[in-house]
PDB file of C-alpha atoms in Angstrom:
ATOM      1  CA  MET A   1     106.220 117.813 117.034  1.00 94.00           C
ATOM      2  CA  LEU A   2     109.369 116.983 115.064  1.00 97.00           C
ATOM      3  CA  TYR A   3     110.861 119.940 113.167  1.00 97.00           C
ATOM      4  CA  VAL A   4     113.525 119.101 110.579  1.00 97.00           C
ATOM      5  CA  GLU A   5     115.469 121.651 108.527  1.00 97.00           C
ATOM      6  CA  VAL A   6     116.697 120.254 105.217  1.00 96.00           C
ATOM      7  CA  ASP A   7     118.747 121.823 102.451  1.00 95.00           C
ATOM      8  CA  GLU A   8     116.320 122.786  99.684  1.00 93.00           C
ATOM      9  CA  LEU A   9     118.550 121.154  97.073  1.00 93.00           C
ATOM     10  CA  GLY A  10     118.448 117.849  98.956  1.00 89.00           C
ATOM     11  CA  ALA A  11     122.103 117.708 100.008  1.00 93.00           C
ATOM     12  CA  ASP A  12     121.261 116.318 103.457  1.00 95.00           C
ATOM     13  CA  THR A  13     118.218 114.104 102.906  1.00 93.00           C
ATOM     14  CA  TRP A  14     119.590 111.690 105.517  1.00 95.00           C
ATOM     15  CA  LYS A  15     117.875 113.995 107.991  1.00 96.00           C
ATOM     16  CA  LEU A  16     114.543 112.743 106.651  1.00 97.00           C
ATOM     17  CA  GLU A  17     114.835 109.228 108.145  1.00 97.00           C
ATOM     18  CA  PRO A  18     112.819 110.081 111.307  1.00 97.00           C
ATOM     19  CA  VAL A  19     110.140 111.635 109.088  1.00 98.00           C
ATOM     20  CA  ILE A  20     109.898 108.462 107.005  1.00 97.00           C
ATOM     21  CA  GLU A  21     109.480 106.366 110.137  1.00 97.00           C
ATOM     22  CA  LEU A  22     106.754 108.680 111.426  1.00 98.00           C
ATOM     23  CA  LEU A  23     104.877 108.514 108.122  1.00 97.00           C
ATOM     24  CA  LYS A  24     104.994 104.710 108.177  1.00 95.00           C
ATOM     25  CA  GLN A  25     103.528 104.822 111.684  1.00 96.00           C
ATOM     26  CA  GLY A  26     100.551 106.908 110.551  1.00 96.00           C
ATOM     27  CA  ALA A  27     101.852 110.430 111.173  1.00 97.00           C
ATOM     28  CA  VAL A  28     100.525 113.599 109.546  1.00 98.00           C
ATOM     29  CA  GLY A  29     102.980 116.367 108.709  1.00 98.00           C
ATOM     30  CA  VAL A  30     104.091 119.128 106.350  1.00 98.00           C
ATOM     31  CA  ILE A  31     106.633 118.851 103.537  1.00 98.00           C
ATOM     32  CA  PRO A  32     107.760 121.183 100.740  1.00 97.00           C
ATOM     33  CA  THR A  33     106.903 120.642  97.080  1.00 97.00           C
ATOM     34  CA  ASP A  34     107.947 122.462  93.930  1.00 96.00           C
ATOM     35  CA  THR A  35     105.059 124.882  94.510  1.00 96.00           C
ATOM     36  CA  VAL A  36     103.688 125.447  98.025  1.00 96.00           C
ATOM     37  CA  TYR A  37     103.917 123.387 101.218  1.00 97.00           C
ATOM     38  CA  ALA A  38     101.628 120.378 101.623  1.00 97.00           C
ATOM     39  CA  ILE A  39     100.110 118.494 104.540  1.00 97.00           C
ATOM     40  CA  VAL A  40     100.706 114.801 103.860  1.00 97.00           C
ATOM     41  CA  CYS A  41     100.194 111.303 105.244  1.00 97.00           C
ATOM     42  CA  ASP A  42     100.613 107.678 104.199  1.00 94.00           C
ATOM     43  CA  SER A  43      98.005 106.628 101.636  1.00 91.00           C
ATOM     44  CA  LYS A  44      97.636 103.264 103.373  1.00 88.00           C
ATOM     45  CA  SER A  45      96.692 104.682 106.794  1.00 91.00           C
ATOM     46  CA  ASN A  46      92.954 105.268 107.163  1.00 89.00           C
ATOM     47  CA  SER A  47      93.372 106.909 110.567  1.00 92.00           C
ATOM     48  CA  ALA A  48      96.046 109.268 109.224  1.00 94.00           C
ATOM     49  CA  ILE A  49      93.801 110.310 106.344  1.00 92.00           C
ATOM     50  CA  GLU A  50      91.016 111.083 108.813  1.00 91.00           C
ATOM     51  CA  ARG A  51      93.427 113.126 110.948  1.00 94.00           C
ATOM     52  CA  LEU A  52      94.626 115.037 107.891  1.00 95.00           C
ATOM     53  CA  ARG A  53      91.034 115.946 107.046  1.00 92.00           C
ATOM     54  CA  ARG A  54      90.434 117.104 110.599  1.00 93.00           C
ATOM     55  CA  ILE A  55      93.627 119.172 110.854  1.00 93.00           C
ATOM     56  CA  LYS A  56      92.945 120.938 107.558  1.00 91.00           C
ATOM     57  CA  ASN A  57      89.186 121.001 108.209  1.00 89.00           C
ATOM     58  CA  ILE A  58      88.447 119.317 104.884  1.00 87.00           C
ATOM     59  CA  GLU A  59      84.871 118.187 104.349  1.00 83.00           C
ATOM     60  CA  PRO A  60      84.370 114.433 103.883  1.00 77.00           C
ATOM     61  CA  SER A  61      82.801 115.176 100.502  1.00 75.00           C
ATOM     62  CA  LYS A  62      86.004 116.701  99.103  1.00 80.00           C
ATOM     63  CA  PRO A  63      88.430 114.325  97.323  1.00 78.00           C
ATOM     64  CA  LEU A  64      92.117 114.485  98.241  1.00 85.00           C
ATOM     65  CA  SER A  65      95.209 114.550  96.015  1.00 92.00           C
ATOM     66  CA  ILE A  66      98.182 112.203  95.914  1.00 95.00           C
ATOM     67  CA  LEU A  67     101.902 112.854  95.490  1.00 97.00           C
ATOM     68  CA  CYS A  68     103.588 110.231  93.336  1.00 96.00           C
ATOM     69  CA  CYS A  69     107.236 109.346  92.834  1.00 94.00           C
ATOM     70  CA  SER A  70     106.861 107.807  89.393  1.00 93.00           C
ATOM     71  CA  LEU A  71     104.571 107.314  86.425  1.00 91.00           C
ATOM     72  CA  ARG A  72     104.207 103.730  87.605  1.00 92.00           C
ATOM     73  CA  ASP A  73     102.510 104.991  90.781  1.00 92.00           C
ATOM     74  CA  ILE A  74     100.140 107.077  88.688  1.00 93.00           C
ATOM     75  CA  ASP A  75      99.250 104.016  86.606  1.00 91.00           C
ATOM     76  CA  THR A  76      98.580 102.037  89.787  1.00 92.00           C
ATOM     77  CA  TYR A  77      96.299 104.480  91.557  1.00 92.00           C
ATOM     78  CA  THR A  78      94.488 105.870  88.506  1.00 92.00           C
ATOM     79  CA  THR A  79      93.289 104.543  85.174  1.00 90.00           C
ATOM     80  CA  GLY A  80      96.181 106.475  83.619  1.00 88.00           C
ATOM     81  CA  PHE A  81      96.496 109.131  80.959  1.00 85.00           C
ATOM     82  CA  PRO A  82      94.600 108.871  77.679  1.00 75.00           C
ATOM     83  CA  SER A  83      96.655 107.066  75.046  1.00 68.00           C
ATOM     84  CA  GLY A  84      96.307 107.111  71.297  1.00 56.00           C
ATOM     85  CA  ASP A  85      94.156 104.466  69.654  1.00 49.00           C
ATOM     86  CA  GLY A  86      94.711 105.289  66.001  1.00 48.00           C
ATOM     87  CA  GLN A  87      91.129 106.489  65.671  1.00 46.00           C
ATOM     88  CA  GLY A  88      91.590 110.205  66.216  1.00 46.00           C
ATOM     89  CA  HIS A  89      92.336 110.118  69.956  1.00 48.00           C
ATOM     90  CA  ALA A  90      95.683 111.695  70.804  1.00 56.00           C
ATOM     91  CA  ASP A  91      98.381 109.995  72.841  1.00 69.00           C
ATOM     92  CA  ILE A  92      98.299 112.458  75.746  1.00 79.00           C
ATOM     93  CA  PHE A  93     100.719 110.312  77.735  1.00 81.00           C
ATOM     94  CA  ARG A  94     103.547 111.247  75.382  1.00 81.00           C
ATOM     95  CA  ALA A  95     102.837 114.922  75.978  1.00 84.00           C
ATOM     96  CA  VAL A  96     102.516 114.569  79.757  1.00 89.00           C
ATOM     97  CA  LYS A  97     105.944 112.942  80.063  1.00 87.00           C
ATOM     98  CA  HIS A  98     107.485 116.211  78.885  1.00 87.00           C
ATOM     99  CA  CYS A  99     106.213 118.121  81.930  1.00 91.00           C
ATOM    100  CA  LEU A 100     106.620 115.580  84.748  1.00 94.00           C
ATOM    101  CA  PRO A 101     108.006 115.929  87.306  1.00 96.00           C
ATOM    102  CA  GLY A 102     106.711 119.487  87.401  1.00 96.00           C
ATOM    103  CA  PRO A 103     104.281 122.009  88.893  1.00 97.00           C
ATOM    104  CA  TYR A 104     101.101 120.413  87.571  1.00 97.00           C
ATOM    105  CA  THR A 105      98.168 118.622  89.181  1.00 96.00           C
ATOM    106  CA  PHE A 106      96.466 116.263  86.743  1.00 95.00           C
ATOM    107  CA  ILE A 107      92.886 115.241  87.465  1.00 94.00           C
ATOM    108  CA  LEU A 108      92.513 111.581  86.534  1.00 93.00           C
ATOM    109  CA  THR A 109      89.998 108.823  87.098  1.00 91.00           C
ATOM    110  CA  ALA A 110      90.875 106.915  90.266  1.00 90.00           C
ATOM    111  CA  SER A 111      91.472 103.178  90.177  1.00 90.00           C
ATOM    112  CA  LYS A 112      90.287 100.694  92.782  1.00 87.00           C
ATOM    113  CA  GLU A 113      93.767 100.761  94.326  1.00 87.00           C
ATOM    114  CA  LEU A 114      93.228 104.284  95.653  1.00 84.00           C
ATOM    115  CA  PRO A 115      91.918 104.380  99.260  1.00 75.00           C
ATOM    116  CA  LYS A 116      88.216 105.203  99.423  1.00 75.00           C
ATOM    117  CA  GLN A 117      88.936 108.053 101.835  1.00 70.00           C
ATOM    118  CA  CYS A 118      90.574 109.933  98.961  1.00 74.00           C
ATOM    119  CA  VAL A 119      87.651 109.829  96.574  1.00 67.00           C
ATOM    120  CA  ARG A 120      84.666 109.309  98.842  1.00 53.00           C
ATOM    121  CA  TYR A 121      81.738 111.668  98.868  1.00 43.00           C
ATOM    122  CA  GLY A 122      79.612 112.762 101.803  1.00 43.00           C
ATOM    123  CA  THR A 123      76.240 112.007 100.235  1.00 41.00           C
ATOM    124  CA  LYS A 124      74.574 108.770  99.290  1.00 44.00           C
ATOM    125  CA  THR A 125      74.582 109.848  95.665  1.00 47.00           C
ATOM    126  CA  ALA A 126      78.247 108.820  95.578  1.00 47.00           C
ATOM    127  CA  LYS A 127      77.353 105.248  94.720  1.00 47.00           C
ATOM    128  CA  TYR A 128      75.703 106.515  91.572  1.00 41.00           C
ATOM    129  CA  ALA A 129      78.822 108.333  90.420  1.00 48.00           C
ATOM    130  CA  SER A 130      80.320 106.369  87.538  1.00 46.00           C
ATOM    131  CA  ARG A 131      83.729 108.041  87.765  1.00 53.00           C
ATOM    132  CA  LYS A 132      85.631 109.130  90.838  1.00 86.00           C
ATOM    133  CA  LYS A 133      88.461 111.576  90.231  1.00 89.00           C
ATOM    134  CA  VAL A 134      91.722 112.314  92.032  1.00 91.00           C
ATOM    135  CA  GLY A 135      94.379 114.985  91.649  1.00 94.00           C
ATOM    136  CA  VAL A 136      97.836 113.563  90.944  1.00 96.00           C
ATOM    137  CA  ARG A 137     101.187 115.330  91.368  1.00 97.00           C
ATOM    138  CA  MET A 138     104.837 114.474  90.674  1.00 97.00           C
ATOM    139  CA  PRO A 139     106.656 117.469  92.233  1.00 97.00           C
ATOM    140  CA  ASP A 140     110.029 118.526  90.858  1.00 97.00           C
ATOM    141  CA  ASP A 141     111.479 119.097  94.326  1.00 97.00           C
ATOM    142  CA  ALA A 142     114.531 117.324  95.749  1.00 96.00           C
ATOM    143  CA  ILE A 143     113.169 117.038  99.304  1.00 97.00           C
ATOM    144  CA  CYS A 144     109.724 115.858  98.250  1.00 97.00           C
ATOM    145  CA  GLN A 145     111.163 113.344  95.798  1.00 96.00           C
ATOM    146  CA  ALA A 146     113.529 111.991  98.458  1.00 97.00           C
ATOM    147  CA  ILE A 147     110.622 111.420 100.851  1.00 97.00           C
ATOM    148  CA  LEU A 148     108.535 109.683  98.186  1.00 97.00           C
ATOM    149  CA  GLU A 149     111.459 107.467  97.176  1.00 95.00           C
ATOM    150  CA  LYS A 150     112.264 106.514 100.764  1.00 94.00           C
ATOM    151  CA  ILE A 151     108.664 105.672 101.701  1.00 93.00           C
ATOM    152  CA  ASN A 152     108.170 103.937  98.332  1.00 89.00           C
ATOM    153  CA  ALA A 153     104.485 104.794  98.165  1.00 89.00           C
ATOM    154  CA  PRO A 154     102.289 107.761  97.232  1.00 93.00           C
ATOM    155  CA  LEU A 155     101.357 110.290  99.907  1.00 96.00           C
ATOM    156  CA  ILE A 156      97.931 111.795 100.442  1.00 95.00           C
ATOM    157  CA  SER A 157      98.296 115.547 100.063  1.00 95.00           C
ATOM    158  CA  THR A 158      96.540 118.867 100.537  1.00 94.00           C
ATOM    159  CA  SER A 159      98.130 122.296 100.108  1.00 94.00           C
ATOM    160  CA  VAL A 160      98.691 124.459 103.192  1.00 95.00           C
ATOM    161  CA  ARG A 161      96.464 127.515 103.411  1.00 92.00           C
ATOM    162  CA  SER A 162      95.866 129.961 106.230  1.00 89.00           C
ATOM    163  CA  PRO A 163      92.672 128.878 108.077  1.00 83.00           C
ATOM    164  CA  LYS A 164      91.468 132.480 108.385  1.00 80.00           C
ATOM    165  CA  GLU A 165      92.731 134.392 105.341  1.00 77.00           C
ATOM    166  CA  ASN A 166      92.560 131.362 103.010  1.00 79.00           C
ATOM    167  CA  GLU A 167      95.949 132.370 101.579  1.00 89.00           C
ATOM    168  CA  TRP A 168      98.859 130.094 100.729  1.00 93.00           C
ATOM    169  CA  MET A 169     101.237 129.589 103.651  1.00 93.00           C
ATOM    170  CA  VAL A 170     104.847 129.458 102.432  1.00 95.00           C
ATOM    171  CA  ASP A 171     106.893 129.947 105.625  1.00 96.00           C
ATOM    172  CA  PRO A 172     107.356 126.668 107.557  1.00 97.00           C
ATOM    173  CA  VAL A 173     107.902 128.539 110.832  1.00 97.00           C
ATOM    174  CA  VAL A 174     104.504 130.208 110.502  1.00 96.00           C
ATOM    175  CA  ILE A 175     102.938 126.905 109.456  1.00 96.00           C
ATOM    176  CA  ALA A 176     104.311 125.323 112.645  1.00 96.00           C
ATOM    177  CA  ASP A 177     102.762 128.094 114.745  1.00 95.00           C
ATOM    178  CA  ILE A 178      99.346 127.775 113.101  1.00 94.00           C
ATOM    179  CA  TYR A 179      98.975 124.065 112.432  1.00 94.00           C
ATOM    180  CA  GLY A 180     101.294 122.583 115.052  1.00 93.00           C
ATOM    181  CA  PRO A 181      98.694 122.920 117.818  1.00 94.00           C
ATOM    182  CA  GLU A 182      96.121 121.267 115.528  1.00 92.00           C
ATOM    183  CA  GLY A 183      97.955 117.954 115.773  1.00 93.00           C
ATOM    184  CA  LEU A 184     100.809 117.874 113.260  1.00 96.00           C
ATOM    185  CA  ASP A 185     103.469 115.266 113.989  1.00 97.00           C
ATOM    186  CA  PHE A 186     106.298 116.826 111.966  1.00 98.00           C
ATOM    187  CA  ILE A 187     107.341 119.673 109.676  1.00 98.00           C
ATOM    188  CA  VAL A 188     110.099 119.490 107.076  1.00 98.00           C
ATOM    189  CA  ASP A 189     111.566 122.975 106.621  1.00 97.00           C
ATOM    190  CA  GLY A 190     112.877 123.420 103.093  1.00 96.00           C
ATOM    191  CA  GLY A 191     112.945 127.190 103.214  1.00 96.00           C
ATOM    192  CA  VAL A 192     110.347 129.842 102.441  1.00 95.00           C
ATOM    193  CA  ARG A 193     108.512 129.162  99.197  1.00 93.00           C
ATOM    194  CA  VAL A 194     106.683 131.388  96.707  1.00 92.00           C
ATOM    195  CA  ALA A 195     102.881 131.523  96.901  1.00 92.00           C
ATOM    196  CA  ASP A 196     102.447 129.977  93.469  1.00 93.00           C
ATOM    197  CA  PRO A 197     100.313 126.802  93.411  1.00 94.00           C
ATOM    198  CA  SER A 198     100.350 124.090  90.789  1.00 96.00           C
ATOM    199  CA  THR A 199      98.472 124.378  87.520  1.00 96.00           C
ATOM    200  CA  VAL A 200      95.469 122.046  87.598  1.00 95.00           C
ATOM    201  CA  VAL A 201      94.612 120.181  84.390  1.00 95.00           C
ATOM    202  CA  ASP A 202      91.478 118.024  84.133  1.00 93.00           C
ATOM    203  CA  MET A 203      92.298 115.009  81.976  1.00 91.00           C
ATOM    204  CA  THR A 204      88.902 113.297  82.296  1.00 88.00           C
ATOM    205  CA  GLY A 205      87.092 115.190  79.545  1.00 85.00           C
ATOM    206  CA  SER A 206      87.435 115.384  75.785  1.00 82.00           C
ATOM    207  CA  TYR A 207      90.456 117.671  76.065  1.00 84.00           C
ATOM    208  CA  PRO A 208      93.071 118.375  78.785  1.00 91.00           C
ATOM    209  CA  LYS A 209      91.398 121.433  80.320  1.00 92.00           C
ATOM    210  CA  ILE A 210      93.127 123.863  82.687  1.00 95.00           C
ATOM    211  CA  THR A 211      90.880 124.569  85.681  1.00 94.00           C
ATOM    212  CA  ARG A 212      93.483 126.628  87.574  1.00 94.00           C
ATOM    213  CA  LEU A 213      96.491 128.321  86.023  1.00 95.00           C
ATOM    214  CA  GLY A 214      99.383 128.375  88.478  1.00 95.00           C
ATOM    215  CA  LYS A 215     103.134 127.911  88.348  1.00 96.00           C
ATOM    216  CA  GLY A 216     103.037 125.468  85.447  1.00 96.00           C
ATOM    217  CA  PRO A 217     102.673 127.313  82.129  1.00 95.00           C
ATOM    218  CA  LYS A 218      99.882 126.489  79.715  1.00 94.00           C
ATOM    219  CA  LEU A 219     101.318 124.115  77.109  1.00 92.00           C
ATOM    220  CA  HIS A 220     100.170 123.956  73.524  1.00 87.00           C
ATOM    221  CA  TRP A 221      98.181 120.757  74.073  1.00 88.00           C
ATOM    222  CA  MET A 222      96.203 122.165  77.019  1.00 91.00           C
ATOM    223  CA  VAL A 223      92.876 123.946  76.684  1.00 91.00           C
ATOM    224  CA  ALA A 224      92.016 126.942  78.871  1.00 89.00           C
ATOM    225  CA  GLU A 225      88.449 127.245  80.138  1.00 76.00           C
ATOM    226  CA  ASP A 226      87.786 130.212  77.864  1.00 74.00           C
ATOM    227  CA  ASP A 227      89.254 128.548  74.745  1.00 68.00           C
ATOM    228  CA  ASP A 228      87.097 127.397  71.857  1.00 59.00           C
ATOM    229  CA  GLU A 229      87.470 123.612  72.121  1.00 54.00           C
ATOM    230  CA  SER A 230      86.165 123.131  68.603  1.00 52.00           C
ATOM    231  CA  ALA A 231      89.351 124.772  67.320  1.00 51.00           C
ATOM    232  CA  PHE A 232      91.538 122.014  68.770  1.00 50.00           C
ATOM    233  CA  TYR A 233      92.482 118.943  66.805  1.00 47.00           C
ATOM    234  CA  VAL A 234      94.435 115.814  67.552  1.00 45.00           C
ATOM    235  CA  GLU A 235      97.592 117.329  66.103  1.00 46.00           C
ATOM    236  CA  ASP A 236      97.405 120.183  68.612  1.00 49.00           C
ATOM    237  CA  LEU A 237      97.588 117.708  71.470  1.00 49.00           C
ATOM    238  CA  MET A 238     100.716 115.976  70.324  1.00 48.00           C
ATOM    239  CA  PRO A 239     104.082 117.165  71.703  1.00 44.00           C
ATOM    240  CA  SER A 240     106.231 118.889  69.148  1.00 43.00           C
ATOM    241  CA  ALA A 241     109.719 117.661  68.383  1.00 38.00           C
ATOM    242  CA  THR A 242     111.193 120.641  70.203  1.00 38.00           C
ATOM    243  CA  SER A 243     109.056 120.464  73.365  1.00 38.00           C
TER     244      SER A 243
END
């Protein structure tokens, strides 16, 4: 297993070249993000996606997330963010641009460009599902961004948790001890992180609804699960001039 230590501010990203080559060859490894560490692989490698599921012990019925370098990637692999139509529907895209890159996971409807392994379901009822969703991230992390830029494609991603305690694992040395024997090909050490996951916002409903509050703060255009949705209007969803 390749173990690479990189400056957390990205001053020596040249060290990432062997990691990029491994990813292109179908490797599965661990990289830092702006929240917790993530197990990643190339979105174009079916065998790597299967290995990632096995290493993390993710059920085939559970969709995976993707790490994107740009809004263009998000538009390619999803149907995009809701945009205003002049008929009372807010232009959420304008608001989202204010918090990306950042510690948010946005749940969007997947496009046909996304590999089926990311959105597939383990039961036959999947073919009756009209909408398949995927979590999308654009991390504000120098190392993660450098990897995404160099590979020039989204990465399949799942956050690193302890297999036994189900707690976030933030020390790359410990991650290597636990997951290395499970078949990881590399680990990028960007220092110990804080156990603070991304804030998850479901964008597929009537309102952008927070399903998990994490590192990313609740913004004025987001609805918490315990909020009264009827109290929200189009104006509330628009970014203010000072945001």
